[in-house]
C-alpha cells in the first residue's frame, strides 16, 4: 500500500459499449487501488473482469445517448463528487475532462486518451446548430484539461497540442498507455522456416474506418500470388464477424485469413505469442493524428515488428527495417509491405529483437511509478 491509503479517490469513467479493450484503464485503476480508497463511477454497470478490484466501490450514473446525455453525465458526476468531497478525482477519459470545471477546489487529474476531434466529429456546416454545438463541446473538453491539476496525454502529439492550446506546461505530464509485463511472451530470436507461413496479426476494432477492407483486399492480392502468409484478425463484434465471414468467403481467402471475436485483455498475450508481425493501420484523418493506438505499444512490448500505415502517430515509433515497415493506407501498399516482409523472412528474428528493444520504455511496470507520483503530487500541492 502507498502513503495515501486513507485518502479517497473518485474515478470517473466513460466507457463505450462498443469498446474493444480496457487494459490501459485497468492498469491505472489497479495502481490507484493500491494507494487510495476508490469509488468508480460509470455510465453502466461494470462487468469486465479486468476492471473489478477488491475494496473498491462502484456506482452507476446512467445517462441517455448524444450530447445532452453526455452533459447530463458530466453534471451528475460533478454533483456526486461535490457530495463525496474526495481527496482527489481521476477523470479517466478525455470526454469527462469538463468535470474539472464543475468541482470547485477539489483536485483533479485527467487521463487524456482521446483527442476531442475524435470524440466529437464536426458535422457539415449545412447544419449550423449541430456544427457550432460540436465546436463548443470540443472547446469545453479542452477547457476541462486546462482546469485540471494535471493532464496526462498518452503521446507526444497530444502533449504538444495541449500546450499549443494554452494548457500550462507544468500541468501537462505525458504518460504512455503502457502494456503489462506479461506481454513479453516469447523469445525474439526465432527464425521462420521456408515452409512456414508468415504469421500476421491485427488486434482491435474491426471496422472499415480502421482498415478492415484494406487488410482483406491486401490479403486477396497475397492469396492470388500464392504467397505463404496468414492473417489473424482479433476483436470483431457479432456484426463485424458476420461481415468478415461473408467477405472472406466471397474473396476466396479463407485459407489466408481468420477472424476471431473479441477477447479479454488477459488473452491477448497468447495470441501475440503465435504472431511474427503485427499490423497497425489508420487512415490519415485529423483525429487519428493525435492518438497512438494501444496495439502499437503491445506489439512492441511483445517483441513483434509492425507493419504500420503512414500517419504520424505510427511513424514516430516505427522505423523501416528497425522495428517494422511503413506503408501507405491502401491495399496495394499493404500487400507490397507484406510481400517485402515475406521475401526477407530471414530478417524478422532481428526485427523482433529490435522491436522488443524499442518497446522497453512502454512496460507498465516502468510507467506506473510516474503515473502514481503524478497523482500524489496533486495531493501534496
Short mmCIF file of C-alpha atoms in Angstrom, two decimals:
data_model
loop_
_atom_site.label_atom_id
_atom_site.label_comp_id
_atom_site.label_asym_id
_atom_site.label_seq_id
_atom_site.Cartn_x
_atom_site.Cartn_y
_atom_site.Cartn_z
CA UNK A 1 0.00 0.00 0.00
CA UNK A 2 1.10 3.55 -0.67
CA UNK A 3 1.22 6.52 1.67
CA UNK A 4 -2.23 7.69 0.52
CA UNK A 5 -4.12 4.55 1.56
CA UNK A 6 -6.51 6.53 3.79
CA UNK A 7 -7.22 9.07 1.07
CA UNK A 8 -10.36 8.84 -1.04
CA UNK A 9 -10.18 8.94 -4.82
CA UNK A 10 -13.22 9.10 -7.11
CA UNK A 11 -12.61 7.74 -10.61
CA UNK A 12 -14.95 8.90 -13.38
CA UNK A 13 -15.04 6.59 -16.40
CA UNK A 14 -16.69 6.96 -19.79
CA UNK A 15 -16.64 3.57 -21.49
CA UNK A 16 -18.23 2.98 -24.89
CA UNK A 17 -20.44 -0.10 -25.22
CA UNK A 18 -18.55 -0.99 -28.43
CA UNK A 19 -15.14 -0.51 -26.86
CA UNK A 20 -12.82 -3.46 -27.67
CA UNK A 21 -10.27 -3.09 -24.86
CA UNK A 22 -9.91 -1.87 -21.30
CA UNK A 23 -6.33 -2.68 -20.33
CA UNK A 24 -4.97 0.87 -20.24
CA UNK A 25 -7.82 1.83 -17.87
CA UNK A 26 -7.28 -1.34 -15.86
CA UNK A 27 -3.61 -0.55 -15.26
CA UNK A 28 -4.45 2.88 -13.91
CA UNK A 29 -7.34 1.76 -11.72
CA UNK A 30 -5.20 -1.05 -10.29
CA UNK A 31 -2.46 1.45 -9.46
CA UNK A 32 -4.92 3.79 -7.74
CA UNK A 33 -6.44 0.88 -5.83
CA UNK A 34 -3.07 0.26 -4.18
CA UNK A 35 -2.89 3.80 -2.82
CA UNK A 36 -6.44 5.05 -2.28
CA UNK A 37 -9.92 4.15 -1.19
CA UNK A 38 -11.58 4.02 -4.59
CA UNK A 39 -15.05 4.85 -5.84
CA UNK A 40 -15.54 4.21 -9.56
CA UNK A 41 -18.34 5.95 -11.47
CA UNK A 42 -19.61 4.57 -14.78
CA UNK A 43 -22.48 5.02 -17.23
CA UNK A 44 -23.45 1.35 -16.96
CA UNK A 45 -22.64 -1.48 -14.60
CA UNK A 46 -19.01 -2.55 -14.94
CA UNK A 47 -18.76 -6.29 -15.61
CA UNK A 48 -15.32 -6.57 -17.24
CA UNK A 49 -13.06 -8.74 -15.08
CA UNK A 50 -10.04 -6.51 -15.69
CA UNK A 51 -11.90 -3.56 -14.13
CA UNK A 52 -13.04 -5.32 -10.95
CA UNK A 53 -10.97 -4.74 -7.80
CA UNK A 54 -11.43 -5.63 -4.16
CA UNK A 55 -12.27 -2.94 -1.61
CA UNK A 56 -13.49 -0.71 -4.44
CA UNK A 57 -16.94 0.85 -4.55
CA UNK A 58 -18.79 1.01 -7.86
CA UNK A 59 -21.54 3.49 -8.63
CA UNK A 60 -23.61 3.84 -11.82
CA UNK A 61 -24.85 7.19 -13.11
CA UNK A 62 -26.96 6.34 -16.17
CA UNK A 63 -27.42 8.85 -18.95
CA UNK A 64 -29.01 8.90 -22.40
CA UNK A 65 -27.02 8.93 -25.62
CA UNK A 66 -25.94 12.03 -27.52
CA UNK A 67 -24.58 15.37 -26.39
CA UNK A 68 -27.40 16.03 -23.92
CA UNK A 69 -26.81 12.65 -22.29
CA UNK A 70 -23.09 13.43 -22.10
CA UNK A 71 -23.73 16.81 -20.48
CA UNK A 72 -26.11 15.16 -18.02
CA UNK A 73 -23.44 12.60 -17.06
CA UNK A 74 -20.88 15.35 -16.52
CA UNK A 75 -23.21 17.37 -14.28
CA UNK A 76 -24.42 14.37 -12.25
CA UNK A 77 -20.86 13.12 -11.78
CA UNK A 78 -19.73 16.56 -10.63
CA UNK A 79 -22.64 16.68 -8.16
CA UNK A 80 -21.63 13.25 -6.82
CA UNK A 81 -18.05 14.44 -6.37
CA UNK A 82 -19.15 17.59 -4.53
CA UNK A 83 -21.22 15.48 -2.15
CA UNK A 84 -18.46 12.94 -1.55
CA UNK A 85 -15.68 15.54 -1.21
CA UNK A 86 -12.87 13.12 -2.13
CA UNK A 87 -9.21 13.99 -1.69
CA UNK A 88 -8.57 13.65 -5.42
CA UNK A 89 -10.52 12.89 -8.59
CA UNK A 90 -9.24 10.87 -11.55
CA UNK A 91 -11.09 11.76 -14.74
CA UNK A 92 -10.27 8.58 -16.62
CA UNK A 93 -11.16 9.71 -20.14
CA UNK A 94 -10.78 12.90 -22.14
CA UNK A 95 -14.57 13.02 -22.55
CA UNK A 96 -15.06 13.68 -18.82
CA UNK A 97 -12.41 16.43 -18.58
CA UNK A 98 -15.10 19.19 -18.29
CA UNK A 99 -15.96 17.85 -14.82
CA UNK A 100 -12.81 19.65 -13.64
CA UNK A 101 -14.69 22.90 -14.29
CA UNK A 102 -17.60 21.89 -12.03
CA UNK A 103 -15.99 20.62 -8.81
CA UNK A 104 -14.50 23.75 -7.32
CA UNK A 105 -11.24 23.31 -5.42
CA UNK A 106 -11.30 19.50 -5.36
CA UNK A 107 -8.08 18.49 -7.18
CA UNK A 108 -8.49 16.54 -10.41
CA UNK A 109 -6.32 14.61 -12.85
CA UNK A 110 -7.27 13.86 -16.47
CA UNK A 111 -6.23 10.78 -18.42
CA UNK A 112 -6.10 12.38 -21.89
CA UNK A 113 -6.59 9.26 -24.02
CA UNK A 114 -8.69 10.64 -26.90
CA UNK A 115 -8.47 13.86 -28.85
CA UNK A 116 -11.71 15.91 -28.87
CA UNK A 117 -11.64 15.80 -32.68
CA UNK A 118 -12.19 12.04 -32.41
CA UNK A 119 -14.72 12.19 -29.58
CA UNK A 120 -16.90 14.78 -31.29
CA UNK A 121 -16.77 14.81 -35.08
CA UNK A 122 -17.85 18.04 -36.73
CA UNK A 123 -20.96 17.70 -38.95
CA UNK A 124 -21.33 19.51 -42.24
CA UNK A 125 -21.73 23.29 -41.92
CA UNK A 126 -25.10 22.93 -43.66
CA UNK A 127 -26.35 22.10 -40.17
CA UNK A 128 -25.10 25.22 -38.32
CA UNK A 129 -26.70 24.45 -34.95
CA UNK A 130 -25.17 20.97 -34.78
CA UNK A 131 -21.87 22.29 -36.14
CA UNK A 132 -21.45 25.03 -33.53
CA UNK A 133 -22.72 22.74 -30.75
CA UNK A 134 -19.94 20.32 -31.67
CA UNK A 135 -17.32 23.09 -31.77
CA UNK A 136 -18.49 24.24 -28.33
CA UNK A 137 -18.29 20.67 -26.99
CA UNK A 138 -14.74 20.25 -28.24
CA UNK A 139 -13.70 23.53 -26.62
CA UNK A 140 -15.41 22.50 -23.38
CA UNK A 141 -13.24 19.38 -23.22
CA UNK A 142 -10.08 21.44 -23.78
CA UNK A 143 -11.13 23.89 -21.06
CA UNK A 144 -11.52 20.99 -18.67
CA UNK A 145 -7.95 19.91 -19.44
CA UNK A 146 -6.72 23.43 -18.67
CA UNK A 147 -8.54 23.45 -15.34
CA UNK A 148 -7.26 20.08 -14.07
CA UNK A 149 -4.25 19.99 -11.74
CA UNK A 150 -2.54 17.57 -14.11
CA UNK A 151 -3.47 16.30 -17.57
CA UNK A 152 -1.85 13.09 -18.80
CA UNK A 153 -1.69 12.81 -22.61
CA UNK A 154 -0.71 9.40 -24.00
CA UNK A 155 1.63 10.63 -26.73
CA UNK A 156 3.82 13.45 -27.97
CA UNK A 157 1.29 14.78 -30.48
CA UNK A 158 -1.36 15.10 -27.78
CA UNK A 159 1.10 16.72 -25.39
CA UNK A 160 2.23 19.30 -27.95
CA UNK A 161 -1.37 20.02 -28.96
CA UNK A 162 -2.45 20.64 -25.35
CA UNK A 163 0.42 23.05 -24.77
CA UNK A 164 -0.29 24.85 -28.06
CA UNK A 165 -3.91 25.29 -26.94
CA UNK A 166 -2.92 27.01 -23.71
CA UNK A 167 -2.52 24.24 -21.14
CA UNK A 168 0.06 25.13 -18.51
CA UNK A 169 3.28 23.29 -19.37
CA UNK A 170 3.80 22.49 -15.69
CA UNK A 171 0.43 20.70 -15.56
CA UNK A 172 0.97 18.54 -18.66
CA UNK A 173 2.61 15.17 -17.95
CA UNK A 174 2.93 12.81 -20.91
CA UNK A 175 2.46 9.18 -19.82
CA UNK A 176 2.32 6.40 -22.39
CA UNK A 177 -0.59 3.94 -22.21
CA UNK A 178 1.77 1.09 -21.44
CA UNK A 179 1.48 -2.69 -21.66
CA UNK A 180 1.71 -5.25 -18.88
CA UNK A 181 4.97 -7.15 -18.41
CA UNK A 182 3.26 -10.42 -19.38
CA UNK A 183 3.01 -9.18 -22.97
CA UNK A 184 6.65 -10.17 -23.36
CA UNK A 185 5.69 -13.76 -24.04
CA UNK A 186 8.34 -15.16 -26.35
CA UNK A 187 11.97 -15.22 -27.37
CA UNK A 188 12.71 -12.67 -30.09
CA UNK A 189 15.40 -14.84 -31.72
CA UNK A 190 13.21 -17.41 -33.51
CA UNK A 191 13.69 -18.00 -37.22
CA UNK A 192 10.87 -18.75 -39.67
CA UNK A 193 11.50 -21.74 -41.88
CA UNK A 194 10.78 -21.60 -45.60
CA UNK A 195 7.79 -23.93 -45.32
CA UNK A 196 6.16 -21.92 -42.53
CA UNK A 197 3.72 -19.08 -43.28
CA UNK A 198 4.49 -15.54 -42.24
CA UNK A 199 2.01 -15.05 -39.39
CA UNK A 200 0.38 -11.62 -39.27
CA UNK A 201 -1.89 -10.38 -36.50
CA UNK A 202 -4.27 -7.46 -36.11
CA UNK A 203 -5.90 -6.80 -32.72
CA UNK A 204 -8.54 -4.11 -32.26
CA UNK A 205 -11.75 -2.71 -33.71
CA UNK A 206 -12.66 -4.48 -36.96
CA UNK A 207 -14.34 -1.73 -38.95
CA UNK A 208 -13.99 -0.14 -42.36
CA UNK A 209 -12.61 3.11 -40.95
CA UNK A 210 -9.97 1.13 -39.00
CA UNK A 211 -8.68 -0.51 -42.18
CA UNK A 212 -10.68 -3.75 -42.25
CA UNK A 213 -11.29 -3.65 -46.00
CA UNK A 214 -7.71 -2.58 -46.71
CA UNK A 215 -6.45 -5.69 -44.88
CA UNK A 216 -8.88 -8.06 -46.60
CA UNK A 217 -8.15 -6.65 -50.05
CA UNK A 218 -4.41 -6.81 -49.40
CA UNK A 219 -4.71 -10.46 -48.40
CA UNK A 220 -6.64 -11.12 -51.62
CA UNK A 221 -3.60 -9.89 -53.56
CA UNK A 222 -1.37 -12.12 -51.42
CA UNK A 223 -3.61 -15.16 -51.97
CA UNK A 224 -3.68 -14.70 -55.75
CA UNK A 225 0.12 -14.72 -55.74
CA UNK A 226 0.13 -17.93 -53.66
CA UNK A 227 2.39 -16.37 -51.04
CA UNK A 228 2.60 -18.27 -47.78
CA UNK A 229 1.10 -15.69 -45.40
CA UNK A 230 -1.67 -15.99 -42.80
CA UNK A 231 -3.51 -13.11 -41.10
CA UNK A 232 -5.39 -13.44 -37.83
CA UNK A 233 -7.80 -10.62 -37.01
CA UNK A 234 -8.84 -10.44 -33.34
CA UNK A 235 -11.54 -8.22 -31.88
CA UNK A 236 -14.67 -8.38 -34.07
CA UNK A 237 -18.12 -7.98 -32.59
CA UNK A 238 -21.03 -10.09 -33.85
CA UNK A 239 -21.93 -7.79 -36.73
CA UNK A 240 -18.30 -7.47 -37.78
CA UNK A 241 -17.81 -11.24 -37.62
CA UNK A 242 -20.76 -11.80 -39.94
CA UNK A 243 -19.45 -9.22 -42.42
CA UNK A 244 -15.93 -10.64 -42.37
CA UNK A 245 -17.04 -14.24 -42.83
CA UNK A 246 -19.11 -13.31 -45.89
CA UNK A 247 -16.41 -11.07 -47.33
CA UNK A 248 -13.62 -13.60 -46.79
CA UNK A 249 -15.68 -16.29 -48.49
CA UNK A 250 -16.52 -14.02 -51.43
CA UNK A 251 -12.83 -13.11 -51.87
CA UNK A 252 -11.82 -16.79 -51.59
CA UNK A 253 -9.19 -16.10 -48.92
CA UNK A 254 -10.43 -18.48 -46.23
CA UNK A 255 -7.07 -20.27 -46.13
CA UNK A 256 -5.24 -16.96 -45.62
CA UNK A 257 -7.42 -15.06 -43.10
CA UNK A 258 -9.02 -15.99 -39.79
CA UNK A 259 -11.26 -13.64 -37.78
CA UNK A 260 -11.73 -14.05 -34.03
CA UNK A 261 -14.32 -12.42 -31.78
CA UNK A 262 -13.35 -10.04 -29.00
CA UNK A 263 -11.25 -11.49 -26.20
CA UNK A 264 -10.37 -10.27 -22.73
CA UNK A 265 -7.17 -8.35 -22.17
CA UNK A 266 -5.61 -11.30 -20.37
CA UNK A 267 -5.96 -13.44 -23.50
CA UNK A 268 -4.15 -11.08 -25.88
CA UNK A 269 -0.56 -12.12 -24.99
CA UNK A 270 -1.34 -15.71 -26.00
CA UNK A 271 -2.39 -14.54 -29.47
CA UNK A 272 0.73 -12.41 -29.80
CA UNK A 273 2.86 -15.42 -28.85
CA UNK A 274 1.88 -17.04 -32.17
CA UNK A 275 2.49 -13.99 -34.38
CA UNK A 276 5.51 -12.83 -36.37
CA UNK A 277 4.33 -9.36 -37.44
CA UNK A 278 1.62 -7.02 -36.17
CA UNK A 279 -0.50 -4.63 -38.25
CA UNK A 280 -1.43 -1.07 -37.27
CA UNK A 281 -3.41 0.87 -39.84
CA UNK A 282 -5.38 4.05 -39.63
CA UNK A 283 -6.48 6.39 -42.36
CA UNK A 284 -4.66 9.71 -42.10
CA UNK A 285 -7.54 11.72 -40.58
CA UNK A 286 -7.24 14.76 -38.27
CA UNK A 287 -8.49 12.90 -35.20
CA UNK A 288 -6.06 9.95 -35.53
CA UNK A 289 -3.05 12.22 -35.97
CA UNK A 290 -3.03 12.62 -32.19
CA UNK A 291 -3.83 9.15 -30.79
CA UNK A 292 -1.20 6.39 -30.91
CA UNK A 293 -3.04 3.04 -30.85
CA UNK A 294 -2.82 0.73 -27.83
CA UNK A 295 -1.89 -2.22 -30.07
CA UNK A 296 1.28 -0.48 -31.26
CA UNK A 297 2.78 -0.50 -27.77
CA UNK A 298 1.53 -4.00 -27.05
CA UNK A 299 3.16 -5.34 -30.22
CA UNK A 300 6.49 -3.70 -29.39
CA UNK A 301 6.48 -4.88 -25.78
CA UNK A 302 5.77 -8.38 -27.10
CA UNK A 303 8.75 -8.12 -29.44
CA UNK A 304 6.68 -8.09 -32.63
CA UNK A 305 7.72 -5.85 -35.55
CA UNK A 306 4.92 -3.76 -37.04
CA UNK A 307 3.52 -3.03 -40.47
CA UNK A 308 2.19 0.49 -39.86
CA UNK A 309 0.27 2.85 -42.12
CA UNK A 310 1.82 6.22 -42.87
CA UNK A 311 0.44 8.50 -40.16
CA UNK A 312 2.48 10.43 -37.62
CA UNK A 313 1.11 8.51 -34.63
CA UNK A 314 2.76 5.43 -36.19
CA UNK A 315 5.86 6.89 -37.83
CA UNK A 316 7.00 8.48 -34.55
CA UNK A 317 7.52 4.99 -33.14
CA UNK A 318 8.16 2.75 -36.18
CA UNK A 319 11.19 3.00 -38.49
CA UNK A 320 11.69 0.96 -41.66
CA UNK A 321 13.68 -2.21 -41.09
CA UNK A 322 14.36 -1.24 -37.48
CA UNK A 323 11.15 -2.36 -35.77
CA UNK A 324 8.80 -2.62 -38.74
CA UNK A 325 7.80 -1.18 -42.11
CA UNK A 326 5.70 1.85 -43.06
CA UNK A 327 3.15 1.60 -45.89
CA UNK A 328 0.60 3.95 -47.46
CA UNK A 329 -3.02 3.41 -46.45
CA UNK A 330 -4.22 1.29 -49.35
CA UNK A 331 -4.44 -2.41 -50.14
CA UNK A 332 -1.68 -2.47 -52.77
CA UNK A 333 0.81 -0.72 -50.47
CA UNK A 334 -0.02 -3.05 -47.58
CA UNK A 335 0.26 -6.11 -49.85
CA UNK A 336 3.66 -4.89 -51.07
CA UNK A 337 4.84 -4.42 -47.47
CA UNK A 338 3.68 -7.94 -46.59
CA UNK A 339 5.46 -9.34 -49.65
CA UNK A 340 8.63 -7.48 -48.70
CA UNK A 341 8.47 -8.94 -45.19
CA UNK A 342 7.90 -12.39 -46.65
CA UNK A 343 10.85 -12.04 -49.02
CA UNK A 344 13.07 -11.14 -46.08
CA UNK A 345 11.81 -13.64 -43.51
CA UNK A 346 15.42 -14.20 -42.52
CA UNK A 347 15.47 -10.63 -41.14
CA UNK A 348 12.41 -11.00 -38.94
CA UNK A 349 14.28 -12.51 -35.99
CA UNK A 350 16.44 -9.37 -35.93
CA UNK A 351 13.39 -7.14 -36.30
CA UNK A 352 11.84 -8.92 -33.31
CA UNK A 353 14.88 -8.17 -31.17
CA UNK A 354 14.83 -4.54 -32.24
CA UNK A 355 11.06 -4.25 -31.70
CA UNK A 356 11.50 -5.63 -28.18
CA UNK A 357 14.32 -3.17 -27.53
CA UNK A 358 12.22 -0.22 -28.70
CA UNK A 359 9.33 -1.49 -26.56
CA UNK A 360 11.28 -1.48 -23.30
CA UNK A 361 10.11 2.02 -22.34
CA UNK A 362 6.43 1.04 -22.69
CA UNK A 363 6.27 -1.60 -19.95
CA UNK A 364 3.59 -0.55 -17.46
CA UNK A 365 5.91 -1.56 -14.59
CA UNK A 366 8.19 1.29 -15.69
CA UNK A 367 5.36 3.74 -16.37
CA UNK A 368 3.29 3.10 -13.23
CA UNK A 369 5.66 4.91 -10.80
CA UNK A 370 5.41 8.02 -13.00
CA UNK A 371 1.62 7.80 -13.03
CA UNK A 372 1.41 7.21 -9.26
CA UNK A 373 3.79 10.05 -8.45
CA UNK A 374 1.88 12.44 -10.71
CA UNK A 375 -1.34 11.78 -8.79
CA UNK A 376 0.43 12.01 -5.41
CA UNK A 377 1.95 15.32 -6.45
CA UNK A 378 -1.53 16.71 -7.00
CA UNK A 379 -2.41 15.80 -3.40
CA UNK A 380 0.79 17.30 -2.00
CA UNK A 381 0.25 20.53 -3.88
#
